Amino acid sequence: MAERIKVLIHAIKDQALNIKTYELVSPDGEPLPLFTPGAHIDFFLPDNLIRQYSLSNSADERNRYVVGIQKEEQGRGGSCLIHDQFKIGDEIEISAPRNNFKLDETAQRYKLIAGGIGITPIMSMARRLKSIGKPFQLYYACRNEQRAAFIEELRSTELSKHVVLSYDDVHGPLNTLALFGRPEPNVQIYCCGPTGLMDAVKSATNPWSEGSVRFEHFSVSEDIGPKDDDGSFEVIIQSTGRVLKIPKDKSILSVLEENGIFIDHACCEGICGTCETGLIDGEADHRDMILTEAEKQENKQIMVCCSRAKTSTLTLDL
Ligand code: FES
């Protein structure tokens, strides 16, 4: 499993309806590991729960991490536990930051699109773009004003000229086709939000070249889970030649573990990238939301927590 870092909860702030930010510092005042805009950390919670939360603060800060967490009453329990039980002064365990949503700083201009709690990694990107002087526009869509996080900062003189706030109850849904439907040269789009918004942005940006539009998922799309017609297949461990059968109702990750081969993992849903493993031979049935379409076509990596096989065997670089 990933290395654990002990941190103290230094501050908790109500940001919006059911959204709080948690400021984490190291207990001994030492600098925290570096991160880049778009990165997330794992929270190691009681009962072996592991949850991922994006960092919202400036990546230039070494003394703290700030994460935004929305309480999901219908979720799997992690966010409710944090909202209900975590207090200032508590010591908790987290992972070092990882980034599946990296900001490419070579573009000339940027469009950042956030929905609801998806503003968290986008805030870190906006701070970075501001500090390096790159032009950007941030579109932030929420159901209503009460659900808009970081609103004081977004309205500040520093950021307000870059920000378009869109509340469904006032403005209706964001007109993604009108705003993002026409490809623009040297522009990058970054989007994080609920599935409905991301699907609308995906569809509107269809004419854009693949590398110019990037998404960060924090919930699982329905079509990546187990399917009724999933079959069994075999994996070959490259270093030993060992062959393991993956039955239709088990993941590669769980069969590897049963056989004493332990792979770092966290979300087990194809959204964090922790379990990424080299693929030497065979064609994967990629079910994750981390790899780009081009990377999936290349078939060089596989998320073993959720992906399966299109061929009868897969050879893993283990
Ligand atoms: S454990 Fe998160 S993608 Fe596999």
Coordinates of C-alpha atoms and ligand atoms in Angstrom, one line a residue:
M1 CA 0.0 0.0 0.0
A2 CA 1.0 3.6 -0.5
E3 CA 3.2 5.3 2.1
R4 CA 1.3 7.0 4.8
I5 CA 2.0 10.5 6.0
K6 CA 0.7 11.8 9.4
V7 CA -0.8 15.3 9.3
L8 CA -2.8 17.5 11.7
I9 CA -6.1 19.1 10.9
H10 CA -5.1 22.8 11.4
A11 CA -8.4 24.4 10.2
I12 CA -11.9 23.5 9.0
K13 CA -13.9 26.0 7.1
D14 CA -17.5 25.9 5.9
Q15 CA -17.4 26.8 2.2
A16 CA -20.9 26.1 1.0
L17 CA -23.9 23.9 1.7
N18 CA -22.4 20.5 2.7
I19 CA -18.9 21.6 1.6
K20 CA -16.0 22.1 4.0
T21 CA -12.3 22.7 3.4
Y22 CA -9.8 21.0 5.6
E23 CA -6.3 22.5 6.0
L24 CA -3.7 19.9 6.8
V25 CA -0.2 20.6 8.2
S26 CA 2.7 18.4 9.2
P27 CA 2.9 17.8 13.0
D28 CA 6.5 18.8 13.3
G29 CA 6.3 21.8 10.9
E30 CA 8.4 20.1 8.2
P31 CA 7.5 20.9 4.6
L32 CA 5.0 18.5 3.0
P33 CA 5.8 16.6 -0.2
L34 CA 5.5 18.8 -3.3
F35 CA 2.4 18.7 -5.5
T36 CA 1.3 20.1 -8.8
P37 CA -2.1 21.7 -9.7
G38 CA -4.8 19.0 -10.2
A39 CA -3.2 16.6 -7.7
H40 CA -5.2 14.6 -5.1
I41 CA -4.3 12.8 -1.8
D42 CA -5.8 9.7 -0.3
F43 CA -7.3 9.9 3.2
F44 CA -6.8 6.7 5.1
L45 CA -10.0 6.4 7.2
P46 CA -11.1 3.9 9.9
D47 CA -12.3 0.5 8.8
N48 CA -9.8 0.5 5.9
L49 CA -11.7 3.1 4.0
I50 CA -9.6 5.1 1.5
R51 CA -10.9 8.2 -0.2
Q52 CA -9.4 10.6 -2.6
Y53 CA -9.7 14.4 -2.3
S54 CA -8.2 17.0 -4.6
L55 CA -5.9 19.8 -3.3
S56 CA -7.3 23.3 -3.8
N57 CA -4.4 25.5 -2.5
S58 CA -1.4 26.9 -4.4
A59 CA 1.1 24.2 -5.4
D60 CA 3.8 26.7 -4.3
E61 CA 2.8 26.2 -0.6
R62 CA 4.9 23.6 1.1
N63 CA 3.4 24.1 4.6
R64 CA -0.1 22.9 4.0
Y65 CA -2.6 21.0 1.9
V66 CA -6.2 22.2 1.6
V67 CA -8.8 19.8 0.4
G68 CA -12.5 20.5 -0.3
I69 CA -14.9 17.8 0.8
Q70 CA -18.6 17.6 0.0
K71 CA -20.8 15.6 2.4
E72 CA -22.5 12.9 0.3
E73 CA -25.4 11.7 2.3
Q74 CA -26.1 9.0 -0.3
G75 CA -22.4 8.2 -0.7
R76 CA -20.3 5.3 0.6
G77 CA -19.6 6.8 4.0
G78 CA -16.2 8.5 3.8
S79 CA -17.3 12.1 3.4
C80 CA -20.0 11.8 6.1
L81 CA -17.4 10.3 8.5
I82 CA -15.0 13.2 7.9
H83 CA -17.7 15.9 8.1
D84 CA -19.3 14.4 11.3
Q85 CA -16.2 13.3 13.2
F86 CA -13.0 15.1 12.2
K87 CA -12.0 18.1 14.4
I88 CA -9.3 20.7 14.4
G89 CA -6.2 19.2 16.1
D90 CA -7.0 15.6 15.0
E91 CA -4.0 13.6 13.6
I92 CA -4.9 11.7 10.4
E93 CA -3.1 9.7 7.8
I94 CA -2.9 10.6 4.1
S95 CA -0.9 9.6 1.1
A96 CA 1.6 11.7 -0.8
P97 CA 0.0 13.7 -3.6
R98 CA -0.6 12.1 -7.0
N99 CA -1.7 13.8 -10.1
N100 CA -3.9 12.3 -12.9
F101 CA -5.1 15.7 -14.0
K102 CA -1.9 17.5 -14.8
L103 CA -1.9 21.1 -16.0
D104 CA 0.0 21.5 -19.3
E105 CA 1.6 24.9 -18.9
T106 CA 2.6 25.2 -22.6
A107 CA -0.7 26.3 -23.9
Q108 CA -1.4 30.0 -24.6
R109 CA -4.8 30.2 -23.0
Y110 CA -7.1 28.0 -20.8
K111 CA -10.7 27.4 -20.2
L112 CA -11.4 25.8 -16.8
I113 CA -14.8 24.3 -16.2
A114 CA -16.0 23.2 -12.7
G115 CA -19.3 21.9 -11.4
G116 CA -20.1 21.7 -7.7
I117 CA -17.2 20.2 -5.6
G118 CA -15.3 19.8 -8.9
I119 CA -14.0 23.3 -8.3
T120 CA -11.4 21.9 -5.9
P121 CA -8.6 20.9 -8.3
I122 CA -9.7 23.8 -10.6
M123 CA -8.9 26.3 -7.9
S124 CA -5.4 25.0 -7.7
M125 CA -5.1 25.3 -11.5
A126 CA -6.5 28.9 -11.4
R127 CA -4.0 29.9 -8.8
R128 CA -1.1 28.5 -10.8
L129 CA -2.3 30.1 -14.1
K130 CA -2.7 33.5 -12.3
S131 CA 0.8 33.2 -10.8
I132 CA 2.5 32.4 -14.2
G133 CA 0.5 35.1 -16.0
K134 CA -1.4 32.8 -18.4
P135 CA -4.8 34.0 -19.6
F136 CA -7.7 31.8 -18.5
Q137 CA -11.4 31.8 -18.0
L138 CA -13.0 29.8 -15.2
Y139 CA -16.7 28.7 -15.6
Y140 CA -18.2 27.5 -12.4
A141 CA -21.6 25.9 -12.5
C142 CA -23.7 25.1 -9.4
R143 CA -27.3 24.3 -8.7
N144 CA -27.6 27.5 -6.7
E145 CA -25.5 30.1 -5.0
Q146 CA -25.6 28.2 -1.6
R147 CA -23.7 25.3 -3.2
A148 CA -20.9 27.4 -4.6
A149 CA -17.6 26.9 -2.8
F150 CA -14.6 29.3 -2.6
I151 CA -17.1 32.0 -3.5
E152 CA -15.3 34.8 -1.6
E153 CA -12.1 34.1 -3.5
L154 CA -13.8 33.7 -6.8
R155 CA -15.4 37.1 -6.4
S156 CA -12.1 38.7 -5.2
T157 CA -10.5 41.4 -7.2
E158 CA -7.7 38.9 -7.9
L159 CA -9.9 36.3 -9.6
S160 CA -13.3 37.8 -10.5
K161 CA -12.4 39.0 -14.0
H162 CA -11.5 35.4 -14.9
V163 CA -14.6 33.9 -13.4
V164 CA -18.1 33.2 -14.8
L165 CA -20.5 32.0 -12.2
S166 CA -23.5 30.1 -13.4
Y167 CA -26.4 29.0 -11.1
D168 CA -28.9 26.6 -12.6
D169 CA -31.8 28.2 -10.7
V170 CA -31.0 31.6 -12.1
H171 CA -29.2 31.0 -15.4
G172 CA -30.2 27.5 -16.4
P173 CA -27.7 24.8 -17.3
L174 CA -24.3 26.0 -18.7
N175 CA -24.6 26.3 -22.4
T176 CA -21.7 24.1 -23.2
L177 CA -22.2 23.9 -26.9
A178 CA -22.2 27.7 -27.3
L179 CA -19.2 28.2 -24.9
F180 CA -17.0 25.3 -25.9
G181 CA -18.3 23.9 -29.2
R182 CA -15.8 25.6 -31.5
P183 CA -12.1 24.4 -31.3
E184 CA -9.6 27.2 -30.7
P185 CA -5.9 27.0 -31.4
N186 CA -3.5 26.9 -28.5
V187 CA -6.3 26.6 -25.9
Q188 CA -6.6 23.8 -23.3
I189 CA -9.8 22.9 -21.5
Y190 CA -9.8 21.3 -18.0
C191 CA -13.1 20.1 -16.6
C192 CA -14.1 18.6 -13.3
G193 CA -17.6 18.2 -12.0
P194 CA -20.7 15.9 -11.9
T195 CA -21.2 13.3 -14.6
G196 CA -24.0 15.4 -16.3
L197 CA -21.7 18.4 -16.7
M198 CA -18.7 16.4 -17.9
D199 CA -20.9 14.5 -20.4
A200 CA -22.2 17.8 -21.8
V201 CA -18.6 19.2 -22.0
K202 CA -17.4 16.0 -23.7
S203 CA -20.1 16.1 -26.2
A204 CA -19.6 19.9 -26.9
T205 CA -15.9 19.5 -27.3
N206 CA -16.0 16.6 -29.6
P207 CA -14.5 18.6 -32.5
W208 CA -11.4 19.6 -30.3
S209 CA -8.3 17.5 -30.6
E210 CA -8.0 14.8 -27.9
G211 CA -5.1 16.2 -26.0
S212 CA -6.6 19.7 -25.6
V213 CA -9.6 18.7 -23.4
R214 CA -9.0 16.9 -20.1
F215 CA -11.3 15.6 -17.4
E216 CA -11.0 14.6 -13.8
H217 CA -13.6 12.1 -12.5
F218 CA -14.5 11.8 -8.9
S219 CA -17.3 9.4 -9.3
V220 CA -17.7 6.2 -11.4
S221 CA -19.5 6.1 -14.7
E222 CA -22.1 3.4 -14.7
D223 CA -20.6 1.6 -17.8
I224 CA -17.2 0.8 -16.3
G225 CA -18.4 -1.6 -13.6
P226 CA -18.9 -5.4 -13.9
K227 CA -21.0 -6.5 -16.8
D228 CA -23.3 -9.5 -17.1
D229 CA -21.4 -10.9 -20.0
D230 CA -17.9 -10.6 -18.4
G231 CA -16.0 -13.8 -18.9
S232 CA -12.9 -15.4 -17.3
F233 CA -9.4 -15.0 -18.7
E234 CA -5.8 -15.6 -17.6
V235 CA -3.0 -13.3 -16.5
I236 CA 0.7 -14.3 -16.9
I237 CA 3.2 -12.8 -14.4
Q238 CA 6.1 -11.8 -16.6
S239 CA 8.9 -12.3 -14.0
T240 CA 7.9 -15.8 -13.0
G241 CA 5.8 -17.1 -15.9
R242 CA 3.1 -18.0 -13.3
V243 CA -0.4 -18.2 -14.8
L244 CA -3.5 -17.1 -12.8
K245 CA -7.1 -17.6 -13.8
I246 CA -9.3 -14.5 -13.3
P247 CA -12.9 -15.8 -12.9
K248 CA -15.7 -13.6 -14.2
D249 CA -16.7 -12.4 -10.8
K250 CA -13.3 -11.3 -9.5
S251 CA -10.9 -8.5 -10.4
I252 CA -7.3 -9.0 -11.5
L253 CA -6.3 -7.1 -8.3
S254 CA -8.1 -9.5 -6.0
V255 CA -6.8 -12.6 -7.6
L256 CA -3.2 -11.2 -7.5
E257 CA -3.7 -10.5 -3.8
E258 CA -5.1 -14.0 -3.1
N259 CA -1.9 -15.3 -4.6
G260 CA 0.5 -13.1 -2.6
I261 CA 1.1 -10.5 -5.2
F262 CA 0.3 -7.1 -3.7
I263 CA -0.3 -4.0 -5.8
D264 CA -0.8 -0.5 -4.4
H265 CA -4.5 0.4 -4.7
A266 CA -6.9 3.0 -3.3
C267 CA -10.3 3.6 -5.0
C268 CA -10.7 0.2 -6.6
E269 CA -13.0 1.9 -9.1
G270 CA -10.7 3.0 -11.8
I271 CA -10.7 6.7 -10.8
C272 CA -7.4 7.2 -8.9
G273 CA -4.7 5.5 -10.9
T274 CA -2.9 3.9 -8.0
C275 CA -3.1 0.3 -9.3
E276 CA -1.7 1.1 -12.7
T277 CA 0.4 -1.8 -13.9
G278 CA 2.5 -2.4 -17.0
L279 CA 0.9 -4.6 -19.7
I280 CA 3.3 -6.5 -21.9
D281 CA 1.0 -8.6 -24.0
G282 CA -2.7 -9.1 -24.7
E283 CA -5.5 -6.6 -25.2
A284 CA -7.1 -5.0 -22.2
D285 CA -10.8 -4.2 -21.8
H286 CA -10.1 -0.8 -20.2
R287 CA -12.8 0.2 -17.7
D288 CA -10.9 3.0 -15.9
M289 CA -11.4 6.7 -16.2
I290 CA -7.7 7.6 -15.9
L291 CA -6.1 6.6 -19.2
T292 CA -6.8 8.7 -22.3
E293 CA -8.3 7.0 -25.4
A294 CA -4.8 7.1 -27.0
E295 CA -3.3 5.4 -23.9
K296 CA -6.0 2.8 -24.0
Q297 CA -5.3 2.1 -27.6
E298 CA -1.6 1.7 -26.9
N299 CA -2.3 -1.0 -24.4
K300 CA 0.8 -0.5 -22.4
Q301 CA -0.8 0.0 -19.0
I302 CA -3.8 -1.4 -17.2
M303 CA -5.7 -0.5 -14.0
V304 CA -5.9 -4.0 -12.5
C305 CA -8.7 -3.0 -10.0
C306 CA -11.4 -2.7 -12.6
S307 CA -10.2 -3.5 -16.2
R308 CA -10.5 -6.9 -17.8
A309 CA -9.3 -8.6 -21.0
K310 CA -10.4 -8.8 -24.6
T311 CA -7.9 -11.5 -25.3
S312 CA -7.7 -14.9 -23.5
T313 CA -4.5 -13.9 -21.7
L314 CA -2.8 -10.7 -20.5
T315 CA 0.9 -10.6 -19.6
L316 CA 1.5 -8.2 -16.7
D317 CA 4.8 -6.5 -16.1
L318 CA 5.2 -7.9 -12.6
Ligands
FES1 S1 -7.2 1.5 -7.3 FE1 -7.8 3.4 -8.1 S2 -7.7 3.1 -10.3 FE2 -7.3 1.1 -9.4

